[in-house]
Structure formats: C-alpha cells, structure tokens
XYZ file of N, CA and C in Angstrom:
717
model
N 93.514 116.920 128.559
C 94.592 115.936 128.563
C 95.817 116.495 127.857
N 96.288 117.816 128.108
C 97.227 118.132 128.096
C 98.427 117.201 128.413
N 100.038 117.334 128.058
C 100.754 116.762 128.688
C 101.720 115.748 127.945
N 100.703 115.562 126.835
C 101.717 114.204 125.387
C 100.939 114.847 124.333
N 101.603 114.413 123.593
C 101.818 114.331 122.532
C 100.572 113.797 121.887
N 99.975 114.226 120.368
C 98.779 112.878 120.001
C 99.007 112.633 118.806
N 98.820 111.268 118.410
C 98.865 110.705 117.283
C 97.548 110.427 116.518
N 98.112 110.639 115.155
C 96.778 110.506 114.715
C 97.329 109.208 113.704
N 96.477 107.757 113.630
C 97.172 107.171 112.541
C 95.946 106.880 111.281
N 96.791 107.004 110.553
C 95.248 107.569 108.888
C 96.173 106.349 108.304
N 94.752 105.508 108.078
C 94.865 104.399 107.199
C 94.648 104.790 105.560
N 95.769 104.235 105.111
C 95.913 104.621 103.311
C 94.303 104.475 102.519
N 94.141 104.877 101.562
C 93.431 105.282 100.909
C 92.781 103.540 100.366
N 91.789 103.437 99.616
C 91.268 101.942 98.374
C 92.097 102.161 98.085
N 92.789 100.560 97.980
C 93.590 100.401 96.902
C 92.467 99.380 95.844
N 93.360 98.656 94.357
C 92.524 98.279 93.212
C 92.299 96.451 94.274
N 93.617 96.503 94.808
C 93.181 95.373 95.473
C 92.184 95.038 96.349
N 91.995 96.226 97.499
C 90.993 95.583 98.333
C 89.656 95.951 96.854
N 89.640 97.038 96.292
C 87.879 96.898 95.516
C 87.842 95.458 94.687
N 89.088 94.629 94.640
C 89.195 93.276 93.785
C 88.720 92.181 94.560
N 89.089 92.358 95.838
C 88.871 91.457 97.294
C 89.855 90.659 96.927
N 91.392 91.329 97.164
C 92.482 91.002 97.193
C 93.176 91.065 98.264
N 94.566 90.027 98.545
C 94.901 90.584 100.022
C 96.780 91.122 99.515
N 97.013 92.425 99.318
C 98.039 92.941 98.746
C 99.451 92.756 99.642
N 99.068 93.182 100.747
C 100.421 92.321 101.782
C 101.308 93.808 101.061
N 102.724 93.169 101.156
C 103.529 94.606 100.783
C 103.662 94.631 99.225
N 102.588 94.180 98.493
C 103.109 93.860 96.508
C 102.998 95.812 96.874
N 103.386 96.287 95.460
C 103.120 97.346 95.172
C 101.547 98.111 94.521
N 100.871 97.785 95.349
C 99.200 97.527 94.625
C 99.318 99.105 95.053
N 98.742 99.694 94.183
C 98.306 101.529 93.976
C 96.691 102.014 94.503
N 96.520 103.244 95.314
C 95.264 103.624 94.873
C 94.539 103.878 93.665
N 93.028 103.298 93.901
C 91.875 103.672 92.848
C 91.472 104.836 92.797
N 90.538 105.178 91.498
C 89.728 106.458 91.870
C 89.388 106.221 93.262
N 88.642 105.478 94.017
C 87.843 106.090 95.114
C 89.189 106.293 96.020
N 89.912 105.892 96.021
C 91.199 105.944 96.906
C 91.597 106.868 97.023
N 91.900 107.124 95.611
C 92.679 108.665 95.415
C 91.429 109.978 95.830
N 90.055 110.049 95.546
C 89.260 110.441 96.381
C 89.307 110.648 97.989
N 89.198 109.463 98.241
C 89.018 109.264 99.536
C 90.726 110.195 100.206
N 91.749 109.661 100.124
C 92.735 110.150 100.096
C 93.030 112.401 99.844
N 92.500 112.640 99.175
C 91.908 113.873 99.428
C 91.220 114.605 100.233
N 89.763 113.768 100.284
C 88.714 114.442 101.468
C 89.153 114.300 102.929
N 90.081 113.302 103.067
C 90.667 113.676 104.670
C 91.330 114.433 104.491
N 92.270 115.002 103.498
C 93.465 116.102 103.039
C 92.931 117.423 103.463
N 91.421 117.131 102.901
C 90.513 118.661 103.782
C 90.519 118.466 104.957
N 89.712 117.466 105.916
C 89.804 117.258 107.391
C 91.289 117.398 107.719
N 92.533 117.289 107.842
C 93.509 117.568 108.089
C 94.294 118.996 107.820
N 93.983 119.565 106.901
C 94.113 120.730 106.534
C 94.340 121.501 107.930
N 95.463 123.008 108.212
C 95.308 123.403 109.466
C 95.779 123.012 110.441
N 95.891 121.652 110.863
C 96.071 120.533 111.644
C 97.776 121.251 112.038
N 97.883 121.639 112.663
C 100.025 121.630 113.461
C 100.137 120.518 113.349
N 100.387 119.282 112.346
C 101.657 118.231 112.453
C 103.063 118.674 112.649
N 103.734 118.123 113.786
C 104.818 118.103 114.429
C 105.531 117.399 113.149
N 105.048 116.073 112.879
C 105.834 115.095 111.739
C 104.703 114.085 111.231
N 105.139 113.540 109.866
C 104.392 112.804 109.233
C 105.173 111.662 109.055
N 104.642 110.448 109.236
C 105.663 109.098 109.443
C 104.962 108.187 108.717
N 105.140 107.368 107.707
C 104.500 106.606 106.975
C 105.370 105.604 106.777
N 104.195 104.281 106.300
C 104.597 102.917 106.298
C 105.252 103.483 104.337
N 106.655 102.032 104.241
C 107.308 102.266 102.789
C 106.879 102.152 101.633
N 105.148 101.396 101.817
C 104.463 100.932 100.335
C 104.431 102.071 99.445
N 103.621 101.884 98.407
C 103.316 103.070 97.703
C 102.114 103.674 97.773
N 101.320 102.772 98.670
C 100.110 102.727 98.273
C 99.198 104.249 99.590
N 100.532 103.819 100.810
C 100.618 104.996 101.654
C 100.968 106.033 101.345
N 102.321 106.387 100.747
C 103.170 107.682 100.076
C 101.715 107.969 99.220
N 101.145 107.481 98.049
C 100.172 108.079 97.075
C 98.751 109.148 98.178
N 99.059 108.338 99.809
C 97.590 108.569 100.313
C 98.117 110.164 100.601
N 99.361 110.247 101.467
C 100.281 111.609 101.753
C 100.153 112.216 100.456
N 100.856 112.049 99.703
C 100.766 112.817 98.291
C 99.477 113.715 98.078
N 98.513 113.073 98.369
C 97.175 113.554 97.659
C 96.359 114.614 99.316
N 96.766 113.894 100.163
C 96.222 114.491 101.697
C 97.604 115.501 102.473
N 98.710 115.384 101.929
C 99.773 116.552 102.786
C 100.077 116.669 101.581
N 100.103 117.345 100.631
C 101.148 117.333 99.739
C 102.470 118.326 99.883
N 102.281 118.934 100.813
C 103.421 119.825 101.503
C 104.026 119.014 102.705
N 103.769 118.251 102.863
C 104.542 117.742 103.972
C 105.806 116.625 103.488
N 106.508 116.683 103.876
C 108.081 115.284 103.524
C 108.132 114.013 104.447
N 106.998 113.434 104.747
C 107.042 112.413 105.020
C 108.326 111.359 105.449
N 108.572 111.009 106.836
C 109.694 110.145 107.110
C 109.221 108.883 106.846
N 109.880 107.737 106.066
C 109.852 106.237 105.827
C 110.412 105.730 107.426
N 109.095 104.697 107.895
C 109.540 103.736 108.623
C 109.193 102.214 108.569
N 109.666 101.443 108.614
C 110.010 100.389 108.707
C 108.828 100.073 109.093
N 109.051 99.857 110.602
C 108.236 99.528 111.486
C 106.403 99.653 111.193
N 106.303 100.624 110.245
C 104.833 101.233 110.314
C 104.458 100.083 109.014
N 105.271 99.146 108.150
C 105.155 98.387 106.504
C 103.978 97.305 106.931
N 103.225 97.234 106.257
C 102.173 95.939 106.149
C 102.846 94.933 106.579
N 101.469 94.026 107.334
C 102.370 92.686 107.689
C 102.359 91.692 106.428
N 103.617 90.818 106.717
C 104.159 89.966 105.769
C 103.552 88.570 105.407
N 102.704 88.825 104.736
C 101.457 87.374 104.472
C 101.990 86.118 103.835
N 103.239 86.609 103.119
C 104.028 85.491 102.677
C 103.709 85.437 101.535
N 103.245 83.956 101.157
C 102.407 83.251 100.178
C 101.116 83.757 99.784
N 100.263 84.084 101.007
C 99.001 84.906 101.146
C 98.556 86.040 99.944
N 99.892 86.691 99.792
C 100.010 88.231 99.024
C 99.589 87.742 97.910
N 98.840 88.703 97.396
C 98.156 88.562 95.793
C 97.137 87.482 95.616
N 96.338 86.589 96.563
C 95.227 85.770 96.476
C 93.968 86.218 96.938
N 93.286 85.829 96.499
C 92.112 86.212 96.774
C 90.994 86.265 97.784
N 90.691 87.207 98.965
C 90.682 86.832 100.169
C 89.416 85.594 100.092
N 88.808 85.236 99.013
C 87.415 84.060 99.400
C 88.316 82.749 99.114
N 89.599 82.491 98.364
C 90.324 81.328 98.295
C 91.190 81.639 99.626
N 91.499 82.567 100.003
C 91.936 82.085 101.275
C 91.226 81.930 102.760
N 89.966 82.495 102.480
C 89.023 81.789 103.878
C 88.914 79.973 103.842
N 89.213 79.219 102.743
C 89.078 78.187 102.847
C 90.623 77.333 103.507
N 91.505 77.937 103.908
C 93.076 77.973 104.231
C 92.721 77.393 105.403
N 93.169 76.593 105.996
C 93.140 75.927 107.488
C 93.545 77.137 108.528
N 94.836 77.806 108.246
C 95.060 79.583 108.315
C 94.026 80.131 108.988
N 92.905 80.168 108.018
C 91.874 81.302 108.392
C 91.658 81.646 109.290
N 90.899 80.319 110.285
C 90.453 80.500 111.359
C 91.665 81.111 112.405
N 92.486 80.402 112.330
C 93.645 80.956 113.249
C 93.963 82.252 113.367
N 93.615 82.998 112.010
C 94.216 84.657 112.201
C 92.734 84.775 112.421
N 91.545 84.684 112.457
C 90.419 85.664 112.829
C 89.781 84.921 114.528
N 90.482 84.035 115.173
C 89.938 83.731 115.853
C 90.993 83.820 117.532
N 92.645 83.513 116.666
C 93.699 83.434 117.572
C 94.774 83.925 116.830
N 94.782 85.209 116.394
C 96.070 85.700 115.528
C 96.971 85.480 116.126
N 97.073 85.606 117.435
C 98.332 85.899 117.876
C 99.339 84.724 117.855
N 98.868 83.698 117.351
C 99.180 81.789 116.864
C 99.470 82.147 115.653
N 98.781 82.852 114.713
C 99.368 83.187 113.630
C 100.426 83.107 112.961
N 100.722 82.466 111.533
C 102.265 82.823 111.154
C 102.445 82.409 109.460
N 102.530 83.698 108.783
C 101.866 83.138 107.733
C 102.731 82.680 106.854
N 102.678 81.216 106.256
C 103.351 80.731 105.261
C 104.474 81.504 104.427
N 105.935 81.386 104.796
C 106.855 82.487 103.986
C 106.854 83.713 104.594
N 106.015 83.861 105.728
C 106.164 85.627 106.296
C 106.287 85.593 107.491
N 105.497 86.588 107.845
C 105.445 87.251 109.180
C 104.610 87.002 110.280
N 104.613 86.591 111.411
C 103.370 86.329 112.524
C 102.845 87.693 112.988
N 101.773 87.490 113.181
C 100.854 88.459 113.468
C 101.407 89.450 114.704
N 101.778 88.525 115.683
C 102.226 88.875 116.780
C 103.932 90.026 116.738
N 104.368 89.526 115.838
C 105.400 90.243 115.267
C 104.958 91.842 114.963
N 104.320 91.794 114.034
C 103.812 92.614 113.210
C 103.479 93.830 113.999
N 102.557 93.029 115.053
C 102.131 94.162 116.373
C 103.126 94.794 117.123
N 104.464 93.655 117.667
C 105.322 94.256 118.617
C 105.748 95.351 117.762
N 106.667 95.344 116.723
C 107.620 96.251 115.458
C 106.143 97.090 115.444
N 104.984 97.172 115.122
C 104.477 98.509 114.739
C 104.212 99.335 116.247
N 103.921 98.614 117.257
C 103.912 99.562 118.691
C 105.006 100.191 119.124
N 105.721 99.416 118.969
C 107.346 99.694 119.303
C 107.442 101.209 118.207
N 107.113 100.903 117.393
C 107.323 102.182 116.078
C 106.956 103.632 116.679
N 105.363 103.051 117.435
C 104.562 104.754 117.241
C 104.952 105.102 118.588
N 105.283 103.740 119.670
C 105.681 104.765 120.947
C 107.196 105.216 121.117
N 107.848 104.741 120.268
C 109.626 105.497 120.203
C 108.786 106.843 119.403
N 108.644 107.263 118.318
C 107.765 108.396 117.647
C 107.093 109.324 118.722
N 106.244 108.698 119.497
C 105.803 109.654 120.299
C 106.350 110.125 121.235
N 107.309 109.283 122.018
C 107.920 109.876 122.923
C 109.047 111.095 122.509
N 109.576 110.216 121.073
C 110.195 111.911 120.550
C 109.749 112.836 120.295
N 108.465 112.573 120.269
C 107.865 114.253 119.681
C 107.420 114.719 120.349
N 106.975 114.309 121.734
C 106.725 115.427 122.980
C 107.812 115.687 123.616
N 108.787 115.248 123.836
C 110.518 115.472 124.103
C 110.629 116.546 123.480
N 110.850 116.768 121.572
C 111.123 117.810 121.203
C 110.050 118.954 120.521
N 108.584 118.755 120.447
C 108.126 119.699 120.530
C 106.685 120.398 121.096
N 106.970 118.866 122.596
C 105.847 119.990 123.555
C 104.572 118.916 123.562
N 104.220 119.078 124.735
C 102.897 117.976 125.158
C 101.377 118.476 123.715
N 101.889 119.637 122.765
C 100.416 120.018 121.956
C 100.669 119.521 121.000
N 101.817 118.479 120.462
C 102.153 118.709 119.362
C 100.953 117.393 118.780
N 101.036 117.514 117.653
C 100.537 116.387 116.730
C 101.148 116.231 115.809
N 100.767 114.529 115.630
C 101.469 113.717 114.336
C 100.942 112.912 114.226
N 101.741 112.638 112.448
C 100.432 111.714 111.583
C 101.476 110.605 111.673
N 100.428 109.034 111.270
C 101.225 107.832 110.929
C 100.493 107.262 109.722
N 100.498 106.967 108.527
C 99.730 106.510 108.077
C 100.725 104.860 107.661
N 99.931 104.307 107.577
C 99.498 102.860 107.671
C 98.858 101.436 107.087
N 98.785 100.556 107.762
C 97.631 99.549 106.902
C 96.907 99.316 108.200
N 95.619 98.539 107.490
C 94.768 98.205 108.463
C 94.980 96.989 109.490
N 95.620 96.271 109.317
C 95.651 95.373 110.440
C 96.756 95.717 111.151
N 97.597 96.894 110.554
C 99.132 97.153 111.727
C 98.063 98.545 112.565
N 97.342 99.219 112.117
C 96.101 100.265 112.978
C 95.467 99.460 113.777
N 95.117 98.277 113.457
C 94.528 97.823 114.558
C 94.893 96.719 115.835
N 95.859 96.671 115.431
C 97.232 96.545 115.968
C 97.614 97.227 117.803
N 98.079 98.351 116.888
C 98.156 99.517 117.711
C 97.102 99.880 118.592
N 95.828 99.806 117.834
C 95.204 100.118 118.835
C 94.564 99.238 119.786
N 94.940 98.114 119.465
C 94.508 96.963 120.694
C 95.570 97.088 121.779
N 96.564 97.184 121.641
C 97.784 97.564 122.398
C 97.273 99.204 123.194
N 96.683 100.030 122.759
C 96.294 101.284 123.270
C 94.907 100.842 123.848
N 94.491 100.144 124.104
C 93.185 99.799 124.528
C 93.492 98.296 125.779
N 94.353 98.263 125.841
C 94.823 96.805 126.501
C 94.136 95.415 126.077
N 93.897 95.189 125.197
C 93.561 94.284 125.215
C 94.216 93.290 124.052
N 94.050 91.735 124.030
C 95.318 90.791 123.693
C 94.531 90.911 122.385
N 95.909 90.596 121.849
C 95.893 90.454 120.118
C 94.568 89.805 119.389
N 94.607 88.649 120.099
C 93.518 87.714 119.890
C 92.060 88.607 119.436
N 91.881 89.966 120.183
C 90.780 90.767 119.964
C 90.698 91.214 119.257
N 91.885 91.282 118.449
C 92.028 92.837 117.537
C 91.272 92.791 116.593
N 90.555 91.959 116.059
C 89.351 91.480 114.791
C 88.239 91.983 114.811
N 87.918 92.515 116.704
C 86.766 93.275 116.691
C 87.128 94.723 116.220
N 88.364 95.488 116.258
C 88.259 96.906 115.985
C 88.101 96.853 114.178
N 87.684 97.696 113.576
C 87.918 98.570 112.371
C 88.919 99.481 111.993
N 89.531 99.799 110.615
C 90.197 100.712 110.725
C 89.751 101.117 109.046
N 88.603 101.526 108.464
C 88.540 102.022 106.968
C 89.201 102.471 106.033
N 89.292 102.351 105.011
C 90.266 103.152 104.032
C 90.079 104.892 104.672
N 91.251 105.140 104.486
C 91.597 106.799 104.934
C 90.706 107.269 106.180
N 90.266 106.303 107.289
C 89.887 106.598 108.360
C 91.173 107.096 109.274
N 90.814 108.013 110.667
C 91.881 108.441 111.452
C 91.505 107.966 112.698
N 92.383 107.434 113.391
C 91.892 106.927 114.965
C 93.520 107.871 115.488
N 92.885 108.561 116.998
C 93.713 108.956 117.403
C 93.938 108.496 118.902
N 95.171 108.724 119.319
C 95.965 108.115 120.375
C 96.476 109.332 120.891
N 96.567 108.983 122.618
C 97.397 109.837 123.154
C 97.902 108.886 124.442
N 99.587 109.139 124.364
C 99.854 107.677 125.194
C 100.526 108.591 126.255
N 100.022 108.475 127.596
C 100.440 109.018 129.236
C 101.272 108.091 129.777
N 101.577 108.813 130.543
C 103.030 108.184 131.518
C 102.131 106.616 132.354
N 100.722 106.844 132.564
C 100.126 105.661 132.874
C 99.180 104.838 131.868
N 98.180 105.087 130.945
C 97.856 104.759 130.166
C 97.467 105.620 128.870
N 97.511 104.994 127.860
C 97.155 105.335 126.768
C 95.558 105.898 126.759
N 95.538 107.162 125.699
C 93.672 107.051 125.517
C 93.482 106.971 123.972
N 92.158 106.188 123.725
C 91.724 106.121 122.125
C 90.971 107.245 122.513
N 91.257 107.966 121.487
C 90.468 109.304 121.270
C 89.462 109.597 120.362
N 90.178 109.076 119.557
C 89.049 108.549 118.229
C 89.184 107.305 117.254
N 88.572 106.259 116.733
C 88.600 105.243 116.355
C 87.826 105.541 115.192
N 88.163 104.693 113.631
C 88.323 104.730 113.225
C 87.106 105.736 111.725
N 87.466 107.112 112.267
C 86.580 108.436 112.158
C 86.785 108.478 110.314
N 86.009 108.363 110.075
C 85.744 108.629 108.329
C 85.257 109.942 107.578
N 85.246 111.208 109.014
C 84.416 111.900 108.635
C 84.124 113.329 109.946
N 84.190 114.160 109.213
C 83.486 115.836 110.471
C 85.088 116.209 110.551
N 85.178 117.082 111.772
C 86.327 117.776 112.138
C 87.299 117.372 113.146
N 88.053 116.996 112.275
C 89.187 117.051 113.663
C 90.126 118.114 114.292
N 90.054 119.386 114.541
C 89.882 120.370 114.973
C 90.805 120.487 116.691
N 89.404 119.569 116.762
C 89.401 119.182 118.192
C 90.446 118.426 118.481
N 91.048 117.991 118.046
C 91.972 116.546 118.368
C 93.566 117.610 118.712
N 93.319 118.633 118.659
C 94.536 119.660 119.158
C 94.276 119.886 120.125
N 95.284 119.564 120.928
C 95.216 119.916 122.610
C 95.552 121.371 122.684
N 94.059 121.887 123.529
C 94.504 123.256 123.829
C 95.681 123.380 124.707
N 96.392 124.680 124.565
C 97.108 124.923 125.369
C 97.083 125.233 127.025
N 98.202 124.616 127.776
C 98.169 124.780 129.318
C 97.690 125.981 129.882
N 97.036 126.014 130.711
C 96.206 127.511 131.795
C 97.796 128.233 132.044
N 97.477 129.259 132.468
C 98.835 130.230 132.973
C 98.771 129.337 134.344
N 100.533 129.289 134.833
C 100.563 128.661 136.343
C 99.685 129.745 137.329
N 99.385 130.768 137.252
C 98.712 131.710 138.298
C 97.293 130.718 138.438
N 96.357 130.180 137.703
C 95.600 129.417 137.392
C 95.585 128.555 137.523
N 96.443 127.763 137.495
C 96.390 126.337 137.961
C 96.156 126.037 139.577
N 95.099 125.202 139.712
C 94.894 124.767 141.139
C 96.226 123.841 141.893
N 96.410 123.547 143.283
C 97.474 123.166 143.752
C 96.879 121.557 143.879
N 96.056 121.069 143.499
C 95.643 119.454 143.186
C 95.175 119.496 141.612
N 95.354 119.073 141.107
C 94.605 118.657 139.546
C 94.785 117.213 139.058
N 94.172 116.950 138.427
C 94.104 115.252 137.912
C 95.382 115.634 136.666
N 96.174 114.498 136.734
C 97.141 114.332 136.119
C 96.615 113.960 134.696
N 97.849 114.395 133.885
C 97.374 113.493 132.019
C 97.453 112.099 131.870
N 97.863 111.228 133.041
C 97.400 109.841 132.776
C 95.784 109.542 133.622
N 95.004 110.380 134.373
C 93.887 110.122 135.031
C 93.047 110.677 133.910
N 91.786 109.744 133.705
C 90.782 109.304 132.860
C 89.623 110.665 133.652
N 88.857 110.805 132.888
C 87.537 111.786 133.565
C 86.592 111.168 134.277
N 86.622 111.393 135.291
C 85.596 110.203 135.828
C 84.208 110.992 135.597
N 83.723 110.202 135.155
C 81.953 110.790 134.824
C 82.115 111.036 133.071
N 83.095 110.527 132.926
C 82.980 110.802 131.153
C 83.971 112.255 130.810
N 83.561 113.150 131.682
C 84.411 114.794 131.512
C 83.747 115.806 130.498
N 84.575 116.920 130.042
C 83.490 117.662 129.209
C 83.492 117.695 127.687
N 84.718 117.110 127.373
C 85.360 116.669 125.804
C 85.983 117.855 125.652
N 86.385 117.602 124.115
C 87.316 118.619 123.711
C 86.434 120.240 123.500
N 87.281 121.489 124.005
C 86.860 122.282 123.648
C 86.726 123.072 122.379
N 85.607 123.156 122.031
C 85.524 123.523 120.267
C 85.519 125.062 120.325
C-alpha cells in the first residue's frame, strides 16, 4: 500500500489523573512515573522510525510524552489535535460522574453529546479529523507516498479518528480503545482509509514503513491501486 502517506497517532503517556480515576479534560494534569515510563518504552519502538513530522495536541501532558519518546524531534502545536472540552466535567471524578444524567448519552449516543460549559463530542471529532487529514495530505504532497508521521493525542480525540477511518458513526466510537502511549496507525487513500494498527502497546513497528515503489521496468501494466483492499487478507508488511 504504497502511495500515502501513514500516520501513526500515539496516545500520551498515564497521567496522575487517569491513575486517580479522574477526568482531566484540558486542566494541566502531568505524567506519572508509569507515564513517564510508559512514554519512553514506545521512544524505543519508535526509535529509527523516518518521521516526516511530529504534530501534537497543546496540553502538557502530550509535549512531556514527545519529550521523553522524540526528544530530538520539534514537535508542531495543533489545535485541532487538544482534548475535548468537558466543561464542568474537568477535574471530577469519573464514578461521580457516571451518576450525571450525561453519562449515558456520551457512552451510548455521543454524538447527542454536549458537555455542560464545553464542547460536543461531535465537534471534537469533526476539528480532530479535519486536523490529521489536512496533515496528511501535506505530507505526502511534500515528502512522498513513504513518508511517516506522528500525532500524539488524547484518547477519545484517537478514537475519534479512528471511527471516522473505519466508517463508522460516532455513536460507536466507545467500542474502540486507545491505551496510554498505545500507537494505532492510519493510512488514508484517494478511496478509503486503512487501520493498520489499533491501539498496539507493544513489538515492532518497523513494519509500518512503506517499502519503497518496484522500478517502473517491474511494474505490471494492471495492478491494484493504493485505495484497493487485499482481497484474501494479502501478504502483510514485509519484514
């Protein structure tokens, strides 16, 4: 699947809030030891990796995850990639807020969602898709269908994205995962998007670099395009 560009988006590290069973929203809540851990050991899995660019949401709690996992890299601030806006929500405790009339609505029909003083769910999704596919389309524009790039993130704008890369309505998005400092990767074609990997905690991503194109002498005069899927599954990435 030569042809675009791939994204990889790495969800920030523990913060003290989620080990509190807190819901931090955009406060300035920091990584923990395991965070700052965790935040490292993908720093090894990434290691090597050709990032084209590194694009991160404005908290701190993301910049600390970069810090500790690129620390050579300069990270661009976007907007678009910032936690959604819980409002009132921020800084309570997620078991006082399962009792919220709320609740059910974001785990059952987010996309109705809208949280007291903030942001609707549905929002949250358009501004972060909108984010990674302007991003991607620039970065195979300027440097080539192999390139890769990082987004790091929060977990409900990752899963977000990837319900949108998976087609399916917001309302679903409760079934995906996205772990502290897990990487799910994306590669979005002129016809559909592919999840490549979901939300990977762990082994090599290596693979997630698109080898480079055959010489044209080699190339057959029919081939399945980079938006056609493998039918029969295909042979995966070559290691």
């Amino acid at each position: 699947m030569g042809g675009v560009a791939t994204l990889l988006l790495l969800r920030h590290g523990r913060t003290t809030a989620n080990a509190a069973g807190g819901l931090a929203g955009r406060q300035p809540v920091e990584l923990d030891d395991t965070g700052r851990a965790q935040a490292t050991a993908v720093g090894e899995r990434l290691r090597g990796l050709p990032l084209a660019a590194v694009v991160t949401s404005p908290l701190i709690r993301c910049r600390q995850t970069l810090e500790l996992a690129l620390p050579q890299a300069s990270p661009t601030v976007d907007e678009g990639l910032i936690e959604c806006g819980y409002g009132s929500w921020e800084g309570q405790p997620l078991k006082k807020l399962a009792k919220e009339p709320l609740w059910p609505v974001v785990q059952q029909h987010p996309s109705a969602a809208v949280f007291p003083e903030g942001e609707s769910m549905a929002a949250m999704a358009a501004r972060a898709v909108a984010a990674v596919r302007t991003w991607d389309a620039r970065i195979t524009a300027e440097h080539g269908p192999e390139a890769v790039w990082l987004a790091c993130s929060h977990g409900d704008v990752i899963k977000a994205i990837v319900a949108d890369a998976l087609g399916v309505h917001l309302d679903l998005f409760q079934r995906i995962v996205a772990d502290p400092a897990s990487v799910t990767a994306i590669r979005y074609t002129p016809l559909r998007p592919f999840v490549v990997r979901l939300n990977d905690t762990g082994g090599d991503l290596a693979a997630l670099v698109p080898p480079p194109p055959p010489p044209k002498r080699r190339r057959r005069a029919t081939r399945p395009t980079d938006s056609d899927a493998a039918v029969g599954g295909g042979a995966g990435a070559v290691r």
